[in-house]
mmCIF file of C-alpha atoms in Angstrom:
data_model
loop_
_atom_site.group_PDB
_atom_site.id
_atom_site.type_symbol
_atom_site.label_atom_id
_atom_site.label_comp_id
_atom_site.label_asym_id
_atom_site.label_seq_id
_atom_site.Cartn_x
_atom_site.Cartn_y
_atom_site.Cartn_z
ATOM 1 C CA UNK A 30 45.382 28.778 18.137
ATOM 2 C CA UNK A 31 46.714 30.359 21.298
ATOM 3 C CA UNK A 32 43.968 31.862 23.464
ATOM 4 C CA UNK A 33 43.715 35.506 22.387
ATOM 5 C CA UNK A 34 42.507 36.615 25.812
ATOM 6 C CA UNK A 35 45.623 35.213 27.411
ATOM 7 C CA UNK A 36 47.829 36.918 24.852
ATOM 8 C CA UNK A 37 46.092 40.271 25.533
ATOM 9 C CA UNK A 38 46.554 39.706 29.262
ATOM 10 C CA UNK A 39 50.269 39.151 28.693
ATOM 11 C CA UNK A 40 50.449 42.335 26.574
ATOM 12 C CA UNK A 41 48.764 44.193 29.460
ATOM 13 C CA UNK A 42 51.277 42.878 31.983
ATOM 14 C CA UNK A 43 54.200 43.765 29.699
ATOM 15 C CA UNK A 44 52.759 47.276 29.313
ATOM 16 C CA UNK A 45 52.965 47.596 33.134
ATOM 17 C CA UNK A 46 56.639 46.737 32.984
ATOM 18 C CA UNK A 47 57.935 48.802 30.060
ATOM 19 C CA UNK A 48 56.554 51.114 27.351
ATOM 20 C CA UNK A 49 54.744 49.223 24.514
ATOM 21 C CA UNK A 50 57.537 49.860 22.035
ATOM 22 C CA UNK A 51 59.971 48.059 24.346
ATOM 23 C CA UNK A 52 58.319 44.630 24.216
ATOM 24 C CA UNK A 53 56.863 42.314 21.613
ATOM 25 C CA UNK A 54 53.358 43.278 20.542
ATOM 26 C CA UNK A 55 50.408 40.901 20.293
ATOM 27 C CA UNK A 56 51.351 39.386 16.936
ATOM 28 C CA UNK A 57 55.000 39.197 17.885
ATOM 29 C CA UNK A 58 54.129 37.327 21.060
ATOM 30 C CA UNK A 59 51.929 34.879 19.168
ATOM 31 C CA UNK A 60 54.728 34.165 16.696
ATOM 32 C CA UNK A 61 57.266 33.779 19.508
ATOM 33 C CA UNK A 62 55.162 31.313 21.481
ATOM 34 C CA UNK A 63 54.379 29.361 18.292
ATOM 35 C CA UNK A 64 58.144 28.829 17.916
ATOM 36 C CA UNK A 65 58.567 27.874 21.575
ATOM 37 C CA UNK A 66 55.688 25.393 21.387
ATOM 38 C CA UNK A 67 56.870 23.551 18.269
ATOM 39 C CA UNK A 68 60.521 23.327 19.354
ATOM 40 C CA UNK A 69 60.905 19.625 20.309
ATOM 41 C CA UNK A 70 63.127 20.313 23.337
ATOM 42 C CA UNK A 71 61.786 22.363 26.245
ATOM 43 C CA UNK A 72 63.595 25.699 26.463
ATOM 44 C CA UNK A 73 63.838 27.017 30.063
ATOM 45 C CA UNK A 74 62.276 30.475 30.667
ATOM 46 C CA UNK A 75 65.602 31.954 31.735
ATOM 47 C CA UNK A 76 66.791 31.394 28.142
ATOM 48 C CA UNK A 77 63.952 33.384 26.587
ATOM 49 C CA UNK A 78 62.168 35.759 29.002
ATOM 50 C CA UNK A 79 64.440 38.655 27.940
ATOM 51 C CA UNK A 80 63.349 38.148 24.311
ATOM 52 C CA UNK A 81 59.911 39.447 25.285
ATOM 53 C CA UNK A 82 61.756 42.759 25.851
ATOM 54 C CA UNK A 83 63.896 42.512 22.688
ATOM 55 C CA UNK A 84 66.775 40.992 24.637
ATOM 56 C CA UNK A 85 66.759 43.527 27.476
ATOM 57 C CA UNK A 86 66.274 42.726 31.132
ATOM 58 C CA UNK A 87 64.267 45.557 32.723
ATOM 59 C CA UNK A 88 64.350 46.089 36.506
ATOM 60 C CA UNK A 89 61.005 44.848 37.743
ATOM 61 C CA UNK A 90 59.501 44.946 41.213
ATOM 62 C CA UNK A 91 58.080 41.893 42.986
ATOM 63 C CA UNK A 92 54.508 42.387 41.862
ATOM 64 C CA UNK A 93 55.508 42.934 38.222
ATOM 65 C CA UNK A 94 57.573 39.731 38.237
ATOM 66 C CA UNK A 95 54.751 37.750 39.846
ATOM 67 C CA UNK A 96 52.026 39.015 37.514
ATOM 68 C CA UNK A 97 54.201 38.682 34.395
ATOM 69 C CA UNK A 98 55.208 35.154 35.331
ATOM 70 C CA UNK A 99 51.543 34.185 35.819
ATOM 71 C CA UNK A 100 50.560 35.629 32.436
ATOM 72 C CA UNK A 101 53.499 33.937 30.692
ATOM 73 C CA UNK A 102 52.757 30.538 32.180
ATOM 74 C CA UNK A 103 49.119 30.823 30.994
ATOM 75 C CA UNK A 104 50.245 31.566 27.435
ATOM 76 C CA UNK A 105 52.789 28.720 27.477
ATOM 77 C CA UNK A 106 50.115 26.290 28.607
ATOM 78 C CA UNK A 107 47.723 27.533 25.972
ATOM 79 C CA UNK A 108 50.299 27.251 23.193
ATOM 80 C CA UNK A 109 51.285 23.738 24.308
ATOM 81 C CA UNK A 110 47.652 22.684 24.429
ATOM 82 C CA UNK A 111 47.114 24.143 20.931
ATOM 83 C CA UNK A 112 50.094 22.115 19.732
ATOM 84 C CA UNK A 113 48.654 18.913 21.214
ATOM 85 C CA UNK A 114 45.305 19.661 19.486
ATOM 86 C CA UNK A 115 47.171 20.357 16.258
ATOM 87 C CA UNK A 116 45.787 23.897 16.167
ATOM 88 C CA UNK A 117 49.026 25.839 15.621
ATOM 89 C CA UNK A 118 48.216 26.572 12.005
ATOM 90 C CA UNK A 119 49.532 29.572 10.077
ATOM 91 C CA UNK A 120 47.298 32.294 11.519
ATOM 92 C CA UNK A 121 46.742 34.641 8.548
ATOM 93 C CA UNK A 122 44.476 34.541 5.500
ATOM 94 C CA UNK A 123 46.445 35.784 2.495
ATOM 95 C CA UNK A 124 43.249 36.340 0.489
ATOM 96 C CA UNK A 125 42.550 39.512 2.459
ATOM 97 C CA UNK A 126 45.989 41.089 2.630
ATOM 98 C CA UNK A 127 46.109 44.796 3.431
ATOM 99 C CA UNK A 128 48.650 47.129 5.014
ATOM 100 C CA UNK A 129 47.504 46.359 8.552
ATOM 101 C CA UNK A 130 47.661 42.615 8.007
ATOM 102 C CA UNK A 131 51.078 42.959 6.358
ATOM 103 C CA UNK A 132 52.304 44.759 9.486
ATOM 104 C CA UNK A 133 50.801 42.024 11.695
ATOM 105 C CA UNK A 134 52.477 39.306 9.595
ATOM 106 C CA UNK A 135 55.806 41.071 9.916
ATOM 107 C CA UNK A 136 55.513 41.233 13.705
ATOM 108 C CA UNK A 137 54.403 37.593 13.902
ATOM 109 C CA UNK A 138 57.261 36.507 11.689
ATOM 110 C CA UNK A 139 59.727 38.526 13.740
ATOM 111 C CA UNK A 140 58.498 36.922 16.959
ATOM 112 C CA UNK A 141 58.575 33.486 15.363
ATOM 113 C CA UNK A 142 62.117 34.054 14.176
ATOM 114 C CA UNK A 143 63.211 35.161 17.657
ATOM 115 C CA UNK A 144 61.834 31.862 18.963
ATOM 116 C CA UNK A 145 63.630 29.810 16.301
ATOM 117 C CA UNK A 146 66.911 31.606 17.038
ATOM 118 C CA UNK A 147 66.842 30.288 20.583
ATOM 119 C CA UNK A 148 67.839 26.913 19.119
ATOM 120 C CA UNK A 149 69.109 27.932 15.679
ATOM 121 C CA UNK A 150 71.713 25.132 15.361
ATOM 122 C CA UNK A 151 68.852 22.619 15.564
ATOM 123 C CA UNK A 152 66.797 24.324 12.849
ATOM 124 C CA UNK A 153 69.836 24.721 10.607
ATOM 125 C CA UNK A 154 71.284 21.270 11.327
ATOM 126 C CA UNK A 155 70.572 19.924 7.837
ATOM 127 C CA UNK A 156 68.980 16.723 9.134
ATOM 128 C CA UNK A 157 66.480 16.532 6.255
ATOM 129 C CA UNK A 158 69.155 17.130 3.627
ATOM 130 C CA UNK A 159 71.452 14.521 5.170
ATOM 131 C CA UNK A 160 68.742 11.879 5.352
ATOM 132 C CA UNK A 161 67.382 12.526 1.867
ATOM 133 C CA UNK A 162 70.839 13.110 0.351
ATOM 134 C CA UNK A 163 69.866 16.526 -0.922
ATOM 135 C CA UNK A 164 72.297 19.371 -1.496
ATOM 136 C CA UNK A 165 70.010 21.884 0.226
ATOM 137 C CA UNK A 166 67.967 21.559 3.413
ATOM 138 C CA UNK A 167 64.329 22.617 3.141
ATOM 139 C CA UNK A 168 64.046 23.448 6.840
ATOM 140 C CA UNK A 169 67.142 25.648 6.840
ATOM 141 C CA UNK A 170 65.846 27.367 3.679
ATOM 142 C CA UNK A 171 62.542 27.999 5.422
ATOM 143 C CA UNK A 172 64.279 29.615 8.350
ATOM 144 C CA UNK A 173 66.253 31.764 5.944
ATOM 145 C CA UNK A 174 62.989 32.827 4.311
ATOM 146 C CA UNK A 175 61.722 34.125 7.643
ATOM 147 C CA UNK A 176 64.990 35.971 8.191
ATOM 148 C CA UNK A 177 64.836 37.525 4.746
ATOM 149 C CA UNK A 178 61.273 38.786 5.211
ATOM 150 C CA UNK A 179 61.955 40.120 8.700
ATOM 151 C CA UNK A 180 65.326 41.708 8.043
ATOM 152 C CA UNK A 181 64.851 42.567 4.381
ATOM 153 C CA UNK A 182 68.131 40.829 3.543
ATOM 154 C CA UNK A 183 68.046 38.819 0.303
ATOM 155 C CA UNK A 184 71.690 37.812 0.553
ATOM 156 C CA UNK A 185 71.023 34.728 2.695
ATOM 157 C CA UNK A 186 68.766 33.082 0.119
ATOM 158 C CA UNK A 187 70.241 30.113 -1.777
ATOM 159 C CA UNK A 188 67.662 30.285 -4.596
ATOM 160 C CA UNK A 189 67.717 33.993 -5.242
ATOM 161 C CA UNK A 190 68.845 33.626 -8.862
ATOM 162 C CA UNK A 191 66.069 31.125 -9.531
ATOM 163 C CA UNK A 192 63.531 33.591 -8.127
ATOM 164 C CA UNK A 193 64.817 36.317 -10.406
ATOM 165 C CA UNK A 194 64.512 34.016 -13.437
ATOM 166 C CA UNK A 195 60.928 33.111 -12.507
ATOM 167 C CA UNK A 196 59.975 36.766 -12.174
ATOM 168 C CA UNK A 197 61.628 37.629 -15.501
ATOM 169 C CA UNK A 198 59.507 34.926 -17.150
ATOM 170 C CA UNK A 199 56.421 36.931 -16.173
ATOM 171 C CA UNK A 200 57.794 39.903 -18.093
ATOM 172 C CA UNK A 201 58.695 41.890 -15.024
ATOM 173 C CA UNK A 202 62.006 43.179 -13.687
ATOM 174 C CA UNK A 203 63.034 41.232 -10.560
ATOM 175 C CA UNK A 204 63.288 44.192 -8.168
ATOM 176 C CA UNK A 205 63.814 43.583 -4.461
ATOM 177 C CA UNK A 206 60.213 44.614 -3.858
ATOM 178 C CA UNK A 207 58.857 42.010 -6.295
ATOM 179 C CA UNK A 208 61.160 39.363 -4.868
ATOM 180 C CA UNK A 209 59.920 40.119 -1.362
ATOM 181 C CA UNK A 210 56.324 39.946 -2.514
ATOM 182 C CA UNK A 211 56.994 36.578 -4.128
ATOM 183 C CA UNK A 212 58.666 35.287 -0.985
ATOM 184 C CA UNK A 213 55.783 36.467 1.183
ATOM 185 C CA UNK A 214 53.376 34.181 -0.677
ATOM 186 C CA UNK A 215 55.508 31.183 0.323
ATOM 187 C CA UNK A 216 55.519 32.067 4.046
ATOM 188 C CA UNK A 217 52.668 29.682 5.041
ATOM 189 C CA UNK A 218 54.437 26.815 3.229
ATOM 190 C CA UNK A 219 57.718 27.686 4.979
ATOM 191 C CA UNK A 220 56.001 27.670 8.364
ATOM 192 C CA UNK A 221 54.394 24.298 7.633
ATOM 193 C CA UNK A 222 57.780 22.869 6.612
ATOM 194 C CA UNK A 223 59.264 23.961 9.933
ATOM 195 C CA UNK A 224 56.286 22.765 11.976
ATOM 196 C CA UNK A 225 56.161 19.329 10.341
ATOM 197 C CA UNK A 226 59.906 18.860 10.776
ATOM 198 C CA UNK A 227 59.575 19.805 14.434
ATOM 199 C CA UNK A 228 56.742 17.328 14.942
ATOM 200 C CA UNK A 229 58.744 14.524 13.330
ATOM 201 C CA UNK A 230 61.768 15.288 15.523
ATOM 202 C CA UNK A 231 59.528 15.393 18.585
ATOM 203 C CA UNK A 232 58.157 11.916 17.761
ATOM 204 C CA UNK A 233 61.710 10.600 17.379
ATOM 205 C CA UNK A 234 62.718 11.988 20.733
ATOM 206 C CA UNK A 235 59.700 10.340 22.372
ATOM 207 C CA UNK A 236 60.507 6.987 20.775
ATOM 208 C CA UNK A 237 64.145 7.201 21.837
ATOM 209 C CA UNK A 238 63.078 8.083 25.382
ATOM 210 C CA UNK A 239 60.756 5.078 25.538
ATOM 211 C CA UNK A 240 63.335 2.681 24.079
#
């Protein structure tokens, strides 16, 4: 896991720059830095610092820039160390879901999705499908799942009709709410799919670099 004290320190520094509603909250930051850490290729800060402010670039004074940079570097180091120690596991226990946790999961997922979107062509490249000769790519589908849960848009899902059939078999009407609830249960699996794919691609890059 990413050091929670360092995340809270970053939240504090962001609060000094803009109002809390104008930057990612604690869970959003954790999700975002999860995505940055697992992405096999290093993404330069100039490509993502604005995402901490929902894509905006606030005017900051010298001290704000210095303190924010220091806090960000600490979180990046912590997330990279957690990756090396194989500690970037899905951070929520679904056995104790309540409204507060659902809100936290949404913010985490939103931050994670923002991080994935920094290199979306990579995540949607279809590498797994091409190599396994499958019609659909499990990694791309996992990214779409995050998008659906964050944006509430079911239209991007390839398997929406299959989900509706599964829900009907339980004797229930496949409303959007039930579909979303069903998708939520698969979120940890979707994250693991993305994480494992990223680790495999990272290993390939290392081998190619050595050879």
